[in-house]
Amino acid sequence: TRSSSMSVYRNAVWLVKGLQEYTRSGYEAAAKHFAPADLEVSLSGRSYVITGANSGLGKATAQEVANRGGTVHMVCRNQSRADAAKEEIVERSKNQNVHVHIVDMSNARQVWEFAQSFSQSSCLHVLINNAGCMVNERELTEDGLEKNFATNTLGTYILTTALIPALKKVEDPRVVTVSSGGMLTQKLNADDLQFEKGAFDGTAAYAQNKRQQVILTERWATQHKDIHFSSMHPGWADTPAVQTSMPSFHAKMQAKLRTEAMGADTVVWLAVSAAAAKQPSGLFFQDRKAVATHLPLASSRASAQEEEKLLAALDEFALKFKP
Ligand SMILES: *[C@@H]1O[C@H](CO)[C@@H](O)[C@H](O)[C@H]1NC(C)=O
């Protein structure tokens, strides 16, 4: 069919692009053009919520924020792992303003409760939507939602929408969402958000969620002009999540993968630098540059109507779980 040959085309073009740009050598080539002074900032008095902050890119980002004097709120699922990561971050940064919040991002009610109580007690300058999962079997949460969708799309949607009022109270508020270049292989499918049709493919589900995050970022940017939104691709980094969810990719690519710090670099740049805030809101970044959200000739653009359908569905889910 036309749509499956299009999908083969997208995957092939994406792989060639990835081997060139998403690897360690791709990072090193891009980094020659970075301005080192961009990250020489004090974040004292600014507050950062980072989801999935106990490992991988989230932890690397939390460390960089703590090193610069920012207040870090780590949103994590597992208390003992979060506490261990927090101790390391405090020890290395000598910054005591690091806090742990236990939230399962796949649990919509918990996400709401956290966001509401956080807004009442603390201020927020930057939200970093980093937590994500790639579940390779079709698995349901206790609420009966498909797990990738619940975590990557709905969790991100509820957390961001619920924290927008808190962000609107501060100077220079930002929302950074860690998406993935894998989203380039996907066209939005708002008719099957929970992957009920056809054979389930965890990698494709994940990439579809990441496409949805890019679209949400564009939409939020047009709705809330006083907040700076961005989404980004970290490249292919050697993280515990990649090892666990994509073992064969990890084994094959190991020598070419980026370090966690390389993967986190653009997250940190978007979250802290003055240069990033000067970029238009709503864009998708790779190695500190705004890049295209579609591959050439890939027919992956959704209609405005389809995007509206996504937003309406997320609104409905969000309301259903609102305390
Ligand atoms: C939290 O992580 C620890 C260490 O990896 C593990 O032993 C424990 O079972 C986890 N707890 C939950 C609730 O998942």
PDB file of C-alpha atoms in Angstrom, residues 54-287:
ATOM      1  CA  ASN A  54      17.022  10.037  38.352  1.00  0.00           C
ATOM      2  CA  SER A  55      18.843   8.622  35.324  1.00  0.00           C
ATOM      3  CA  GLY A  56      20.022   9.262  31.784  1.00  0.00           C
ATOM      4  CA  LEU A  57      19.382  12.646  30.198  1.00  0.00           C
ATOM      5  CA  GLY A  58      17.101  13.804  33.027  1.00  0.00           C
ATOM      6  CA  LYS A  59      19.773  13.232  35.639  1.00  0.00           C
ATOM      7  CA  ALA A  60      22.483  14.832  33.485  1.00  0.00           C
ATOM      8  CA  THR A  61      20.221  17.880  33.048  1.00  0.00           C
ATOM      9  CA  ALA A  62      19.408  18.049  36.773  1.00  0.00           C
ATOM     10  CA  GLN A  63      23.140  18.000  37.534  1.00  0.00           C
ATOM     11  CA  GLU A  64      23.855  20.888  35.120  1.00  0.00           C
ATOM     12  CA  VAL A  65      21.023  22.965  36.597  1.00  0.00           C
ATOM     13  CA  ALA A  66      22.181  22.243  40.162  1.00  0.00           C
ATOM     14  CA  ASN A  67      25.791  23.108  39.233  1.00  0.00           C
ATOM     15  CA  ARG A  68      24.572  26.551  38.168  1.00  0.00           C
ATOM     16  CA  GLY A  69      22.710  27.211  41.421  1.00  0.00           C
ATOM     17  CA  GLY A  70      19.154  26.496  40.228  1.00  0.00           C
ATOM     18  CA  THR A  71      16.528  24.877  42.458  1.00  0.00           C
ATOM     19  CA  VAL A  72      15.852  21.397  41.110  1.00  0.00           C
ATOM     20  CA  HIS A  73      12.597  19.484  41.536  1.00  0.00           C
ATOM     21  CA  MET A  74      13.174  15.901  40.457  1.00  0.00           C
ATOM     22  CA  VAL A  75       9.941  14.159  39.471  1.00  0.00           C
ATOM     23  CA  CYS A  76      10.549  10.422  39.683  1.00  0.00           C
ATOM     24  CA  ARG A  77       8.675   7.163  40.089  1.00  0.00           C
ATOM     25  CA  ASN A  78      10.938   5.297  42.465  1.00  0.00           C
ATOM     26  CA  GLN A  79      11.855   6.768  45.866  1.00  0.00           C
ATOM     27  CA  SER A  80      15.086   4.873  46.489  1.00  0.00           C
ATOM     28  CA  ARG A  81      16.478   5.510  42.997  1.00  0.00           C
ATOM     29  CA  ALA A  82      15.455   9.162  43.175  1.00  0.00           C
ATOM     30  CA  ASP A  83      17.054   9.629  46.600  1.00  0.00           C
ATOM     31  CA  ALA A  84      20.303   8.027  45.418  1.00  0.00           C
ATOM     32  CA  ALA A  85      20.449  10.290  42.342  1.00  0.00           C
ATOM     33  CA  LYS A  86      19.605  13.350  44.430  1.00  0.00           C
ATOM     34  CA  GLU A  87      22.456  12.592  46.847  1.00  0.00           C
ATOM     35  CA  GLU A  88      24.917  12.362  43.955  1.00  0.00           C
ATOM     36  CA  ILE A  89      23.688  15.618  42.426  1.00  0.00           C
ATOM     37  CA  VAL A  90      23.916  17.461  45.767  1.00  0.00           C
ATOM     38  CA  GLU A  91      27.363  16.002  46.461  1.00  0.00           C
ATOM     39  CA  ARG A  92      28.792  17.037  43.078  1.00  0.00           C
ATOM     40  CA  SER A  93      27.120  20.466  42.866  1.00  0.00           C
ATOM     41  CA  LYS A  94      27.263  21.402  46.572  1.00  0.00           C
ATOM     42  CA  ASN A  95      23.755  22.758  45.954  1.00  0.00           C
ATOM     43  CA  GLN A  96      21.259  21.730  48.636  1.00  0.00           C
ATOM     44  CA  ASN A  97      18.230  22.973  46.701  1.00  0.00           C
ATOM     45  CA  VAL A  98      17.420  19.628  45.130  1.00  0.00           C
ATOM     46  CA  HIS A  99      14.046  18.056  45.925  1.00  0.00           C
ATOM     47  CA  VAL A 100      12.413  14.742  45.110  1.00  0.00           C
ATOM     48  CA  HIS A 101       8.721  14.314  44.196  1.00  0.00           C
ATOM     49  CA  ILE A 102       7.347  10.820  43.686  1.00  0.00           C
ATOM     50  CA  VAL A 103       4.999  10.710  40.705  1.00  0.00           C
ATOM     51  CA  ASP A 104       4.257   7.965  38.202  1.00  0.00           C
ATOM     52  CA  MET A 105       3.899   9.854  34.925  1.00  0.00           C
ATOM     53  CA  SER A 106       1.700   7.082  33.510  1.00  0.00           C
ATOM     54  CA  ASN A 107      -0.854   7.764  36.266  1.00  0.00           C
ATOM     55  CA  ALA A 108      -2.924  10.754  35.159  1.00  0.00           C
ATOM     56  CA  ARG A 109      -4.451  11.331  38.596  1.00  0.00           C
ATOM     57  CA  GLN A 110      -1.033  11.409  40.263  1.00  0.00           C
ATOM     58  CA  VAL A 111       0.249  13.865  37.654  1.00  0.00           C
ATOM     59  CA  TRP A 112      -2.696  16.203  38.324  1.00  0.00           C
ATOM     60  CA  GLU A 113      -2.269  15.979  42.096  1.00  0.00           C
ATOM     61  CA  PHE A 114       1.436  16.740  41.901  1.00  0.00           C
ATOM     62  CA  ALA A 115       0.937  19.708  39.557  1.00  0.00           C
ATOM     63  CA  GLN A 116      -1.817  21.203  41.688  1.00  0.00           C
ATOM     64  CA  SER A 117      -0.013  20.906  44.999  1.00  0.00           C
ATOM     65  CA  PHE A 118       3.289  22.047  43.473  1.00  0.00           C
ATOM     66  CA  SER A 119       1.682  25.205  42.033  1.00  0.00           C
ATOM     67  CA  GLN A 120       0.277  26.092  45.428  1.00  0.00           C
ATOM     68  CA  SER A 121       3.552  25.753  47.325  1.00  0.00           C
ATOM     69  CA  SER A 122       6.373  26.629  44.918  1.00  0.00           C
ATOM     70  CA  CYS A 123       7.195  28.825  41.979  1.00  0.00           C
ATOM     71  CA  LEU A 124       8.293  27.440  38.645  1.00  0.00           C
ATOM     72  CA  HIS A 125      10.500  28.941  35.938  1.00  0.00           C
ATOM     73  CA  VAL A 126      11.207  25.952  33.714  1.00  0.00           C
ATOM     74  CA  LEU A 127       9.445  22.652  33.151  1.00  0.00           C
ATOM     75  CA  ILE A 128      11.520  19.942  31.485  1.00  0.00           C
ATOM     76  CA  ASN A 129       9.343  17.108  30.167  1.00  0.00           C
ATOM     77  CA  ASN A 130      11.960  14.386  29.980  1.00  0.00           C
ATOM     78  CA  ALA A 131      10.332  11.252  31.423  1.00  0.00           C
ATOM     79  CA  GLY A 132       9.340   8.735  28.816  1.00  0.00           C
ATOM     80  CA  CYS A 133       9.033   5.068  28.137  1.00  0.00           C
ATOM     81  CA  MET A 134       9.116   2.630  25.251  1.00  0.00           C
ATOM     82  CA  VAL A 135       7.073  -0.405  26.233  1.00  0.00           C
ATOM     83  CA  ASN A 136       7.453  -3.071  23.570  1.00  0.00           C
ATOM     84  CA  GLU A 137       4.264  -5.043  24.296  1.00  0.00           C
ATOM     85  CA  ARG A 138       0.819  -3.462  24.344  1.00  0.00           C
ATOM     86  CA  GLU A 139       0.424  -2.977  28.094  1.00  0.00           C
ATOM     87  CA  LEU A 140      -2.293  -1.122  30.013  1.00  0.00           C
ATOM     88  CA  THR A 141      -1.971   1.079  33.097  1.00  0.00           C
ATOM     89  CA  GLU A 142      -4.255   0.549  36.073  1.00  0.00           C
ATOM     90  CA  ASP A 143      -6.589   3.112  34.479  1.00  0.00           C
ATOM     91  CA  GLY A 144      -6.777   0.951  31.351  1.00  0.00           C
ATOM     92  CA  LEU A 145      -4.695   3.298  29.178  1.00  0.00           C
ATOM     93  CA  GLU A 146      -2.004   2.075  26.790  1.00  0.00           C
ATOM     94  CA  LYS A 147       1.240   2.651  28.683  1.00  0.00           C
ATOM     95  CA  ASN A 148       3.358   4.527  26.102  1.00  0.00           C
ATOM     96  CA  PHE A 149       0.473   6.907  25.378  1.00  0.00           C
ATOM     97  CA  ALA A 150      -0.306   7.383  29.077  1.00  0.00           C
ATOM     98  CA  THR A 151       3.307   8.225  29.955  1.00  0.00           C
ATOM     99  CA  ASN A 152       4.683  10.056  26.936  1.00  0.00           C
ATOM    100  CA  THR A 153       1.682  11.960  25.655  1.00  0.00           C
ATOM    101  CA  LEU A 154      -1.052  12.186  28.280  1.00  0.00           C
ATOM    102  CA  GLY A 155       1.318  12.575  31.274  1.00  0.00           C
ATOM    103  CA  THR A 156       3.241  15.314  29.457  1.00  0.00           C
ATOM    104  CA  TYR A 157       0.004  17.008  28.395  1.00  0.00           C
ATOM    105  CA  ILE A 158      -1.520  17.059  31.880  1.00  0.00           C
ATOM    106  CA  LEU A 159       1.657  18.129  33.655  1.00  0.00           C
ATOM    107  CA  THR A 160       2.276  20.984  31.233  1.00  0.00           C
ATOM    108  CA  THR A 161      -1.304  22.257  31.126  1.00  0.00           C
ATOM    109  CA  ALA A 162      -1.634  22.094  34.894  1.00  0.00           C
ATOM    110  CA  LEU A 163       1.642  23.995  35.449  1.00  0.00           C
ATOM    111  CA  ILE A 164       0.980  26.773  32.915  1.00  0.00           C
ATOM    112  CA  PRO A 165      -0.663  29.084  35.506  1.00  0.00           C
ATOM    113  CA  ALA A 166       2.453  28.764  37.726  1.00  0.00           C
ATOM    114  CA  LEU A 167       4.758  29.469  34.764  1.00  0.00           C
ATOM    115  CA  LYS A 168       2.769  32.586  33.871  1.00  0.00           C
ATOM    116  CA  LYS A 169       3.684  34.185  37.213  1.00  0.00           C
ATOM    117  CA  VAL A 170       7.453  34.383  36.593  1.00  0.00           C
ATOM    118  CA  GLU A 171      10.011  36.101  34.345  1.00  0.00           C
ATOM    119  CA  ASP A 172      11.334  34.119  31.367  1.00  0.00           C
ATOM    120  CA  PRO A 173       9.279  30.920  31.825  1.00  0.00           C
ATOM    121  CA  ARG A 174      10.110  27.961  29.593  1.00  0.00           C
ATOM    122  CA  VAL A 175       8.901  24.479  28.776  1.00  0.00           C
ATOM    123  CA  VAL A 176      11.360  22.068  27.158  1.00  0.00           C
ATOM    124  CA  THR A 177      10.055  18.711  25.945  1.00  0.00           C
ATOM    125  CA  VAL A 178      12.496  15.909  25.185  1.00  0.00           C
ATOM    126  CA  SER A 179      11.077  14.385  22.018  1.00  0.00           C
ATOM    127  CA  SER A 180      13.023  12.282  19.532  1.00  0.00           C
ATOM    128  CA  GLY A 181      14.137  12.390  15.916  1.00  0.00           C
ATOM    129  CA  GLY A 182      12.324   9.066  15.626  1.00  0.00           C
ATOM    130  CA  MET A 183       9.142  11.142  15.363  1.00  0.00           C
ATOM    131  CA  LEU A 184      10.207  12.054  11.801  1.00  0.00           C
ATOM    132  CA  THR A 185       9.139   8.549  10.744  1.00  0.00           C
ATOM    133  CA  GLN A 186       5.566   9.205  11.897  1.00  0.00           C
ATOM    134  CA  LYS A 187       2.571  11.154  10.724  1.00  0.00           C
ATOM    135  CA  LEU A 188       0.129  12.086  13.490  1.00  0.00           C
ATOM    136  CA  ASN A 189      -2.591   9.478  13.884  1.00  0.00           C
ATOM    137  CA  ALA A 190      -5.236  11.050  16.098  1.00  0.00           C
ATOM    138  CA  ASP A 191      -7.723   8.258  15.385  1.00  0.00           C
ATOM    139  CA  ASP A 192      -5.810   5.549  17.219  1.00  0.00           C
ATOM    140  CA  LEU A 193      -4.065   7.202  20.176  1.00  0.00           C
ATOM    141  CA  GLN A 194      -3.853   3.943  22.115  1.00  0.00           C
ATOM    142  CA  PHE A 195      -2.680   1.698  19.263  1.00  0.00           C
ATOM    143  CA  GLU A 196      -5.732  -0.532  19.194  1.00  0.00           C
ATOM    144  CA  LYS A 197      -5.660  -1.138  15.424  1.00  0.00           C
ATOM    145  CA  GLY A 198      -3.296  -3.503  13.635  1.00  0.00           C
ATOM    146  CA  ALA A 199      -0.185  -5.181  15.055  1.00  0.00           C
ATOM    147  CA  PHE A 200       1.376  -3.366  18.002  1.00  0.00           C
ATOM    148  CA  ASP A 201       4.888  -1.980  17.440  1.00  0.00           C
ATOM    149  CA  GLY A 202       6.486  -0.385  20.523  1.00  0.00           C
ATOM    150  CA  THR A 203       9.076   1.579  18.567  1.00  0.00           C
ATOM    151  CA  ALA A 204       6.416   3.037  16.262  1.00  0.00           C
ATOM    152  CA  ALA A 205       4.153   3.793  19.260  1.00  0.00           C
ATOM    153  CA  TYR A 206       6.991   5.661  20.947  1.00  0.00           C
ATOM    154  CA  ALA A 207       7.771   7.601  17.754  1.00  0.00           C
ATOM    155  CA  GLN A 208       4.062   8.471  17.360  1.00  0.00           C
ATOM    156  CA  ASN A 209       4.038   9.824  20.953  1.00  0.00           C
ATOM    157  CA  LYS A 210       7.154  11.863  20.170  1.00  0.00           C
ATOM    158  CA  ARG A 211       5.416  13.313  17.055  1.00  0.00           C
ATOM    159  CA  GLN A 212       2.491  14.240  19.299  1.00  0.00           C
ATOM    160  CA  GLN A 213       4.849  16.057  21.700  1.00  0.00           C
ATOM    161  CA  VAL A 214       6.237  18.142  18.825  1.00  0.00           C
ATOM    162  CA  ILE A 215       2.705  19.086  17.748  1.00  0.00           C
ATOM    163  CA  LEU A 216       1.705  19.918  21.333  1.00  0.00           C
ATOM    164  CA  THR A 217       4.753  22.170  21.640  1.00  0.00           C
ATOM    165  CA  GLU A 218       3.739  24.076  18.481  1.00  0.00           C
ATOM    166  CA  ARG A 219       0.162  24.420  19.716  1.00  0.00           C
ATOM    167  CA  TRP A 220       1.135  25.568  23.219  1.00  0.00           C
ATOM    168  CA  ALA A 221       3.451  28.178  21.703  1.00  0.00           C
ATOM    169  CA  THR A 222       0.574  29.732  19.761  1.00  0.00           C
ATOM    170  CA  GLN A 223      -1.787  29.573  22.761  1.00  0.00           C
ATOM    171  CA  HIS A 224       0.579  30.968  25.424  1.00  0.00           C
ATOM    172  CA  LYS A 225       2.729  33.764  24.012  1.00  0.00           C
ATOM    173  CA  ASP A 226       4.286  34.608  27.376  1.00  0.00           C
ATOM    174  CA  ILE A 227       5.946  31.189  27.810  1.00  0.00           C
ATOM    175  CA  HIS A 228       8.826  29.896  25.668  1.00  0.00           C
ATOM    176  CA  PHE A 229       8.167  26.358  24.423  1.00  0.00           C
ATOM    177  CA  SER A 230      10.553  24.055  22.616  1.00  0.00           C
ATOM    178  CA  SER A 231      10.900  20.392  21.798  1.00  0.00           C
ATOM    179  CA  MET A 232      14.143  18.673  20.951  1.00  0.00           C
ATOM    180  CA  HIS A 233      15.988  15.585  19.782  1.00  0.00           C
ATOM    181  CA  PRO A 234      18.886  14.512  22.011  1.00  0.00           C
ATOM    182  CA  GLY A 235      20.461  12.318  19.320  1.00  0.00           C
ATOM    183  CA  TRP A 236      21.305   8.685  19.993  1.00  0.00           C
ATOM    184  CA  ALA A 237      22.732   8.645  23.497  1.00  0.00           C
ATOM    185  CA  ASP A 238      23.919   5.766  25.623  1.00  0.00           C
ATOM    186  CA  THR A 239      21.328   5.843  28.425  1.00  0.00           C
ATOM    187  CA  PRO A 240      19.869   3.117  30.658  1.00  0.00           C
ATOM    188  CA  ALA A 241      16.525   3.595  28.855  1.00  0.00           C
ATOM    189  CA  VAL A 242      18.063   2.891  25.439  1.00  0.00           C
ATOM    190  CA  GLN A 243      19.885  -0.165  26.828  1.00  0.00           C
ATOM    191  CA  THR A 244      16.688  -1.588  28.293  1.00  0.00           C
ATOM    192  CA  SER A 245      14.144  -0.683  25.602  1.00  0.00           C
ATOM    193  CA  MET A 246      16.280  -1.115  22.467  1.00  0.00           C
ATOM    194  CA  PRO A 247      18.916  -3.746  23.348  1.00  0.00           C
ATOM    195  CA  SER A 248      19.785  -4.735  19.766  1.00  0.00           C
ATOM    196  CA  PHE A 249      20.047  -1.109  18.611  1.00  0.00           C
ATOM    197  CA  HIS A 250      22.213  -0.406  21.645  1.00  0.00           C
ATOM    198  CA  ALA A 251      24.505  -3.379  20.977  1.00  0.00           C
ATOM    199  CA  LYS A 252      24.920  -2.544  17.269  1.00  0.00           C
ATOM    200  CA  MET A 253      25.418   1.191  17.781  1.00  0.00           C
ATOM    201  CA  GLN A 254      27.317   1.252  21.060  1.00  0.00           C
ATOM    202  CA  ALA A 255      30.577   2.637  19.630  1.00  0.00           C
ATOM    203  CA  LYS A 256      28.689   5.429  17.836  1.00  0.00           C
ATOM    204  CA  LEU A 257      26.390   6.514  20.675  1.00  0.00           C
ATOM    205  CA  ARG A 258      26.630   9.880  22.370  1.00  0.00           C
ATOM    206  CA  THR A 259      27.392  10.242  26.068  1.00  0.00           C
ATOM    207  CA  GLU A 260      24.537  11.287  28.365  1.00  0.00           C
ATOM    208  CA  ALA A 261      26.076  14.757  28.636  1.00  0.00           C
ATOM    209  CA  MET A 262      26.096  15.118  24.831  1.00  0.00           C
ATOM    210  CA  GLY A 263      22.461  14.017  24.685  1.00  0.00           C
ATOM    211  CA  ALA A 264      21.505  16.451  27.446  1.00  0.00           C
ATOM    212  CA  ASP A 265      23.433  19.407  25.994  1.00  0.00           C
ATOM    213  CA  THR A 266      20.543  20.859  23.975  1.00  0.00           C
ATOM    214  CA  VAL A 267      18.082  20.282  26.824  1.00  0.00           C
ATOM    215  CA  VAL A 268      20.321  22.319  29.105  1.00  0.00           C
ATOM    216  CA  TRP A 269      20.899  24.969  26.430  1.00  0.00           C
ATOM    217  CA  LEU A 270      17.148  25.366  25.829  1.00  0.00           C
ATOM    218  CA  ALA A 271      16.433  25.467  29.562  1.00  0.00           C
ATOM    219  CA  VAL A 272      19.100  27.943  30.686  1.00  0.00           C
ATOM    220  CA  SER A 273      20.646  30.039  27.906  1.00  0.00           C
ATOM    221  CA  ALA A 274      19.632  33.540  26.891  1.00  0.00           C
ATOM    222  CA  ALA A 275      20.365  32.549  23.282  1.00  0.00           C
ATOM    223  CA  ALA A 276      17.640  29.883  23.339  1.00  0.00           C
ATOM    224  CA  ALA A 277      15.022  32.304  24.666  1.00  0.00           C
ATOM    225  CA  LYS A 278      15.705  34.566  21.675  1.00  0.00           C
ATOM    226  CA  GLN A 279      14.612  31.814  19.270  1.00  0.00           C
ATOM    227  CA  PRO A 280      10.929  31.772  18.291  1.00  0.00           C
ATOM    228  CA  SER A 281       8.721  29.684  20.577  1.00  0.00           C
ATOM    229  CA  GLY A 282       7.384  26.285  19.469  1.00  0.00           C
ATOM    230  CA  LEU A 283      10.335  24.964  17.460  1.00  0.00           C
ATOM    231  CA  PHE A 284      12.076  21.574  17.397  1.00  0.00           C
ATOM    232  CA  PHE A 285      15.818  21.592  18.138  1.00  0.00           C
ATOM    233  CA  GLN A 286      18.796  19.358  17.499  1.00  0.00           C
ATOM    234  CA  ASP A 287      22.285  20.320  18.663  1.00  0.00           C
TER     235      ASP A 287
END
